[in-house]
PDB file of C-alpha atoms in Angstrom:
ATOM      1  CA  MET H   1       0.000   0.000   0.000  1.00 48.00           C
ATOM      2  CA  HIS H   2       2.907   2.332   0.801  1.00 52.00           C
ATOM      3  CA  THR H   3       4.354   1.681  -2.657  1.00 51.00           C
ATOM      4  CA  ASN H   4       0.987   2.552  -4.202  1.00 53.00           C
ATOM      5  CA  ARG H   5       0.971   5.911  -2.392  1.00 58.00           C
ATOM      6  CA  GLN H   6       4.491   6.575  -3.635  1.00 60.00           C
ATOM      7  CA  ALA H   7       3.405   5.836  -7.195  1.00 56.00           C
ATOM      8  CA  VAL H   8       0.491   8.250  -6.900  1.00 56.00           C
ATOM      9  CA  ALA H   9       2.799  10.924  -5.459  1.00 59.00           C
ATOM     10  CA  VAL H  10       5.253  10.424  -8.311  1.00 58.00           C
ATOM     11  CA  ALA H  11       2.417  10.608 -10.811  1.00 55.00           C
ATOM     12  CA  ALA H  12       1.142  13.836  -9.234  1.00 56.00           C
ATOM     13  CA  ALA H  13       4.633  15.341  -9.357  1.00 55.00           C
ATOM     14  CA  PHE H  14       4.915  14.303 -13.005  1.00 55.00           C
ATOM     15  CA  PHE H  15       1.537  15.934 -13.662  1.00 51.00           C
ATOM     16  CA  SER H  16       2.667  19.202 -12.061  1.00 52.00           C
ATOM     17  CA  LEU H  17       5.986  19.233 -13.900  1.00 49.00           C
ATOM     18  CA  SER H  18       4.368  18.437 -17.225  1.00 51.00           C
ATOM     19  CA  LEU H  19       1.963  21.334 -16.778  1.00 49.00           C
ATOM     20  CA  ALA H  20       4.771  23.691 -15.851  1.00 49.00           C
ATOM     21  CA  ALA H  21       6.703  22.645 -18.961  1.00 52.00           C
ATOM     22  CA  CYS H  22       3.706  23.599 -21.111  1.00 64.00           C
ATOM     23  CA  THR H  23       3.841  27.295 -20.219  1.00 69.00           C
ATOM     24  CA  THR H  24       6.024  30.166 -21.354  1.00 75.00           C
ATOM     25  CA  SER H  25       7.534  33.237 -19.758  1.00 77.00           C
ATOM     26  CA  GLN H  26       7.177  36.845 -20.768  1.00 78.00           C
ATOM     27  CA  GLN H  27      10.898  36.907 -21.634  1.00 82.00           C
ATOM     28  CA  ALA H  28      10.534  33.955 -24.015  1.00 80.00           C
ATOM     29  CA  LEU H  29       7.467  35.545 -25.582  1.00 80.00           C
ATOM     30  CA  ASN H  30       9.273  38.877 -26.067  1.00 80.00           C
ATOM     31  CA  LYS H  31      12.459  37.253 -27.394  1.00 83.00           C
ATOM     32  CA  ASN H  32      10.896  35.155 -30.164  1.00 83.00           C
ATOM     33  CA  PRO H  33       7.111  34.710 -30.038  1.00 82.00           C
ATOM     34  CA  LYS H  34       7.057  32.405 -33.095  1.00 85.00           C
ATOM     35  CA  GLU H  35       9.177  29.798 -31.262  1.00 85.00           C
ATOM     36  CA  VAL H  36       6.602  29.483 -28.464  1.00 85.00           C
ATOM     37  CA  SER H  37       4.033  26.763 -29.139  1.00 86.00           C
ATOM     38  CA  THR H  38       0.356  27.601 -29.269  1.00 87.00           C
ATOM     39  CA  SER H  39      -0.186  25.108 -26.489  1.00 84.00           C
ATOM     40  CA  ALA H  40       2.277  26.914 -24.212  1.00 86.00           C
ATOM     41  CA  LEU H  41       0.715  30.262 -25.099  1.00 87.00           C
ATOM     42  CA  CYS H  42      -2.752  28.982 -24.250  1.00 87.00           C
ATOM     43  CA  ARG H  43      -1.716  27.409 -20.958  1.00 86.00           C
ATOM     44  CA  SER H  44       0.068  30.602 -19.935  1.00 87.00           C
ATOM     45  CA  PHE H  45      -2.940  32.677 -21.029  1.00 88.00           C
ATOM     46  CA  VAL H  46      -5.320  30.567 -18.939  1.00 86.00           C
ATOM     47  CA  THR H  47      -3.120  30.408 -15.821  1.00 87.00           C
ATOM     48  CA  THR H  48      -1.456  33.832 -15.550  1.00 85.00           C
ATOM     49  CA  ASN H  49      -2.692  36.569 -13.220  1.00 88.00           C
ATOM     50  CA  ASP H  50      -0.414  39.203 -14.764  1.00 87.00           C
ATOM     51  CA  GLY H  51      -2.649  41.489 -16.843  1.00 87.00           C
ATOM     52  CA  GLN H  52       0.164  42.870 -19.019  1.00 88.00           C
ATOM     53  CA  PHE H  53       1.490  39.374 -19.799  1.00 88.00           C
ATOM     54  CA  LYS H  54      -2.063  38.160 -20.506  1.00 86.00           C
ATOM     55  CA  GLN H  55      -2.513  41.023 -22.999  1.00 89.00           C
ATOM     56  CA  ALA H  56       0.755  40.129 -24.776  1.00 89.00           C
ATOM     57  CA  LEU H  57      -0.331  36.479 -24.941  1.00 88.00           C
ATOM     58  CA  TYR H  58      -3.725  37.514 -26.319  1.00 89.00           C
ATOM     59  CA  VAL H  59      -2.083  39.579 -29.080  1.00 89.00           C
ATOM     60  CA  GLU H  60       0.115  36.623 -30.117  1.00 88.00           C
ATOM     61  CA  LEU H  61      -2.810  34.180 -29.977  1.00 89.00           C
ATOM     62  CA  THR H  62      -4.933  36.527 -32.094  1.00 89.00           C
ATOM     63  CA  SER H  63      -2.167  36.712 -34.697  1.00 90.00           C
ATOM     64  CA  ARG H  64      -2.403  32.895 -34.863  1.00 87.00           C
ATOM     65  CA  SER H  65      -6.219  33.025 -35.161  1.00 91.00           C
ATOM     66  CA  VAL H  66      -6.706  31.333 -31.778  1.00 87.00           C
ATOM     67  CA  SER H  67      -9.486  32.615 -29.520  1.00 88.00           C
ATOM     68  CA  ALA H  68      -9.594  32.642 -25.728  1.00 84.00           C
ATOM     69  CA  VAL H  69     -12.370  30.028 -25.802  1.00 88.00           C
ATOM     70  CA  GLN H  70     -10.234  27.762 -27.982  1.00 89.00           C
ATOM     71  CA  CYS H  71      -7.392  28.149 -25.482  1.00 85.00           C
ATOM     72  CA  VAL H  72      -9.599  27.145 -22.555  1.00 86.00           C
ATOM     73  CA  ASP H  73     -10.810  24.075 -24.480  1.00 87.00           C
ATOM     74  CA  MET H  74      -7.239  23.126 -25.455  1.00 85.00           C
ATOM     75  CA  VAL H  75      -6.021  23.367 -21.854  1.00 82.00           C
ATOM     76  CA  LYS H  76      -8.987  21.281 -20.604  1.00 86.00           C
ATOM     77  CA  LYS H  77      -8.240  18.571 -23.176  1.00 85.00           C
ATOM     78  CA  GLN H  78      -4.563  18.559 -22.213  1.00 81.00           C
ATOM     79  CA  ASN H  79      -5.413  18.341 -18.514  1.00 80.00           C
ATOM     80  CA  ASN H  80      -7.792  15.437 -19.169  1.00 81.00           C
ATOM     81  CA  ALA H  81      -5.165  13.613 -21.237  1.00 79.00           C
ATOM     82  CA  ILE H  82      -2.507  14.106 -18.570  1.00 77.00           C
ATOM     83  CA  ALA H  83      -4.935  13.038 -15.814  1.00 77.00           C
ATOM     84  CA  ALA H  84      -5.753   9.891 -17.806  1.00 78.00           C
ATOM     85  CA  GLY H  85      -2.033   9.148 -18.109  1.00 75.00           C
ATOM     86  CA  VAL H  86      -1.580   9.621 -14.364  1.00 73.00           C
ATOM     87  CA  ALA H  87      -4.549   7.334 -13.680  1.00 75.00           C
ATOM     88  CA  ILE H  88      -3.103   4.662 -15.960  1.00 80.00           C
ATOM     89  CA  ALA H  89       0.258   4.970 -14.207  1.00 73.00           C
ATOM     90  CA  ALA H  90      -1.414   4.672 -10.790  1.00 73.00           C
ATOM     91  CA  ILE H  91      -3.390   1.625 -11.914  1.00 78.00           C
ATOM     92  CA  GLY H  92      -0.206   0.087 -13.309  1.00 73.00           C
ATOM     93  CA  ALA H  93       1.542   0.694  -9.996  1.00 71.00           C
ATOM     94  CA  ALA H  94      -1.356  -0.865  -8.088  1.00 70.00           C
ATOM     95  CA  VAL H  95      -1.295  -3.916 -10.346  1.00 70.00           C
ATOM     96  CA  ALA H  96       2.457  -4.249  -9.827  1.00 68.00           C
ATOM     97  CA  VAL H  97       2.054  -3.982  -6.053  1.00 66.00           C
ATOM     98  CA  CYS H  98      -0.691  -6.616  -6.078  1.00 67.00           C
ATOM     99  CA  ALA H  99       1.310  -8.901  -8.345  1.00 64.00           C
ATOM    100  CA  ASN H 100       4.197  -8.782  -5.874  1.00 63.00           C
ATOM    101  CA  ASN H 101       2.032  -9.084  -2.742  1.00 62.00           C
ATOM    102  CA  ASP H 102      -0.594 -11.649  -3.834  1.00 56.00           C
ATOM    103  CA  CYS H 103      -3.573  -9.358  -3.248  1.00 61.00           C
ATOM    104  CA  GLY H 104      -5.792 -10.683  -5.993  1.00 54.00           C
ATOM    105  CA  GLY H 105      -9.523 -10.967  -5.510  1.00 55.00           C
ATOM    106  CA  GLY H 106     -11.682 -13.988  -5.865  1.00 53.00           C
ATOM    107  CA  GLY H 107     -12.847 -16.685  -3.523  1.00 55.00           C
ATOM    108  CA  GLY H 108     -11.037 -15.639  -0.386  1.00 57.00           C
ATOM    109  CA  TYR H 109      -7.502 -15.818   0.854  1.00 55.00           C
ATOM    110  CA  ARG H 110      -5.349 -18.553  -0.601  1.00 54.00           C
ATOM    111  CA  PRO H 111      -1.763 -18.683   0.616  1.00 53.00           C
ATOM    112  CA  SER H 112       0.879 -18.950  -2.087  1.00 54.00           C
ATOM    113  CA  TYR H 113       1.515 -22.562  -1.026  1.00 57.00           C
ATOM    114  CA  TYR H 114      -2.153 -23.510  -1.560  1.00 60.00           C
ATOM    115  CA  GLN H 115      -2.413 -27.209  -2.418  1.00 77.00           C
ATOM    116  CA  GLY H 116      -6.156 -27.675  -2.617  1.00 87.00           C
ATOM    117  CA  THR H 117      -8.652 -29.478  -0.455  1.00 89.00           C
ATOM    118  CA  ASP H 118      -9.641 -33.036   0.344  1.00 89.00           C
ATOM    119  CA  TRP H 119     -12.322 -34.895   2.270  1.00 90.00           C
ATOM    120  CA  ASP H 120     -11.756 -36.156   5.809  1.00 90.00           C
ATOM    121  CA  ALA H 121     -13.947 -38.608   7.707  1.00 89.00           C
ATOM    122  CA  PHE H 122     -13.997 -38.644  11.504  1.00 87.00           C
ATOM    123  CA  TYR H 123     -16.226 -39.535  14.447  1.00 87.00           C
ATOM    124  CA  ARG H 124     -18.347 -36.883  16.092  1.00 85.00           C
ATOM    125  CA  TYR H 125     -20.743 -37.953  18.870  1.00 86.00           C
ATOM    126  CA  GLY H 126     -20.365 -41.553  17.707  1.00 86.00           C
ATOM    127  CA  GLN H 127     -21.289 -40.781  14.083  1.00 89.00           C
ATOM    128  CA  ILE H 128     -19.018 -40.670  11.027  1.00 89.00           C
ATOM    129  CA  VAL H 129     -18.892 -37.101   9.689  1.00 90.00           C
ATOM    130  CA  TRP H 130     -17.364 -35.939   6.407  1.00 91.00           C
ATOM    131  CA  ALA H 131     -15.734 -32.521   6.260  1.00 91.00           C
ATOM    132  CA  CYS H 132     -13.596 -30.678   3.756  1.00 91.00           C
ATOM    133  CA  ARG H 133     -10.063 -29.656   4.804  1.00 90.00           C
ATOM    134  CA  GLU H 134      -7.296 -27.609   3.234  1.00 89.00           C
ATOM    135  CA  VAL H 135      -4.394 -29.909   2.395  1.00 87.00           C
ATOM    136  CA  ALA H 136      -1.579 -27.531   3.396  1.00 85.00           C
ATOM    137  CA  SER H 137      -2.962 -26.400   6.757  1.00 85.00           C
ATOM    138  CA  GLY H 138      -5.371 -29.209   7.661  1.00 85.00           C
ATOM    139  CA  GLN H 139      -7.952 -26.580   8.622  1.00 89.00           C
ATOM    140  CA  PHE H 140     -11.607 -27.206   7.919  1.00 90.00           C
ATOM    141  CA  THR H 141     -13.097 -25.239   5.054  1.00 91.00           C
ATOM    142  CA  TYR H 142     -16.425 -25.062   3.248  1.00 91.00           C
ATOM    143  CA  ASP H 143     -17.666 -28.383   1.887  1.00 90.00           C
ATOM    144  CA  SER H 144     -18.216 -26.661  -1.471  1.00 90.00           C
ATOM    145  CA  ASN H 145     -14.411 -26.480  -1.828  1.00 89.00           C
ATOM    146  CA  CYS H 146     -14.392 -30.287  -2.105  1.00 90.00           C
ATOM    147  CA  TYR H 147     -17.251 -30.403  -4.588  1.00 87.00           C
ATOM    148  CA  GLY H 148     -16.754 -33.104  -7.215  1.00 87.00           C
ATOM    149  CA  LYS H 149     -14.066 -34.961  -5.282  1.00 87.00           C
ATOM    150  CA  PRO H 150     -14.732 -38.526  -4.170  1.00 88.00           C
ATOM    151  CA  GLN H 151     -15.273 -38.952  -0.435  1.00 87.00           C
ATOM    152  CA  THR H 152     -12.187 -40.994   0.349  1.00 84.00           C
ATOM    153  CA  ASP H 153     -10.211 -40.608   3.522  1.00 82.00           C
ATOM    154  CA  TRP H 154      -6.713 -41.590   2.490  1.00 84.00           C
ATOM    155  CA  ARG H 155      -5.052 -38.248   3.400  1.00 80.00           C
ATOM    156  CA  TRP H 156      -6.105 -38.138   7.075  1.00 73.00           C
ATOM    157  CA  PRO H 157      -6.849 -41.764   7.979  1.00 73.00           C
ATOM    158  CA  SER H 158      -7.334 -41.223  11.721  1.00 73.00           C
ATOM    159  CA  LYS H 159     -11.020 -41.116  12.619  1.00 70.00           C
ATOM    160  CA  TYR H 160     -10.487 -39.115  15.823  1.00 59.00           C
ATOM    161  CA  VAL H 161     -10.158 -35.346  15.712  1.00 55.00           C
TER     162      VAL H 161
END
């Protein structure tokens, strides 16, 4: 579980860094606006609180025939794509953790040394009783786990529990 939290933290850090890499600075915009991608312009336009920088970004976006609404849509799509990537990474990390720690679902806990079940016959109050046991531990389990197996008592021949 700790490893899963680490994977999510790494994914969140990756998400933050990837968003930061998709922006531009006012210096880069002033130096050579044509070298700045439309994506970086839009992300900066949507996230900046600097009015003068926002105006400069708007002028450059307008020269590229990109509206403010288009920028907002582009940033939302990018955020959704990055979030999907982070979710896939987190799921992959969870699968890896479960693969290494045997936390699969299904019909209950089965230790990695699970060897199956078998019938056992023994006396209880003077009557022969059949019960299903796990081979590895000898512990009683649900009779349905022995379904389809012949009721033979060769594994635990003693009739006294």
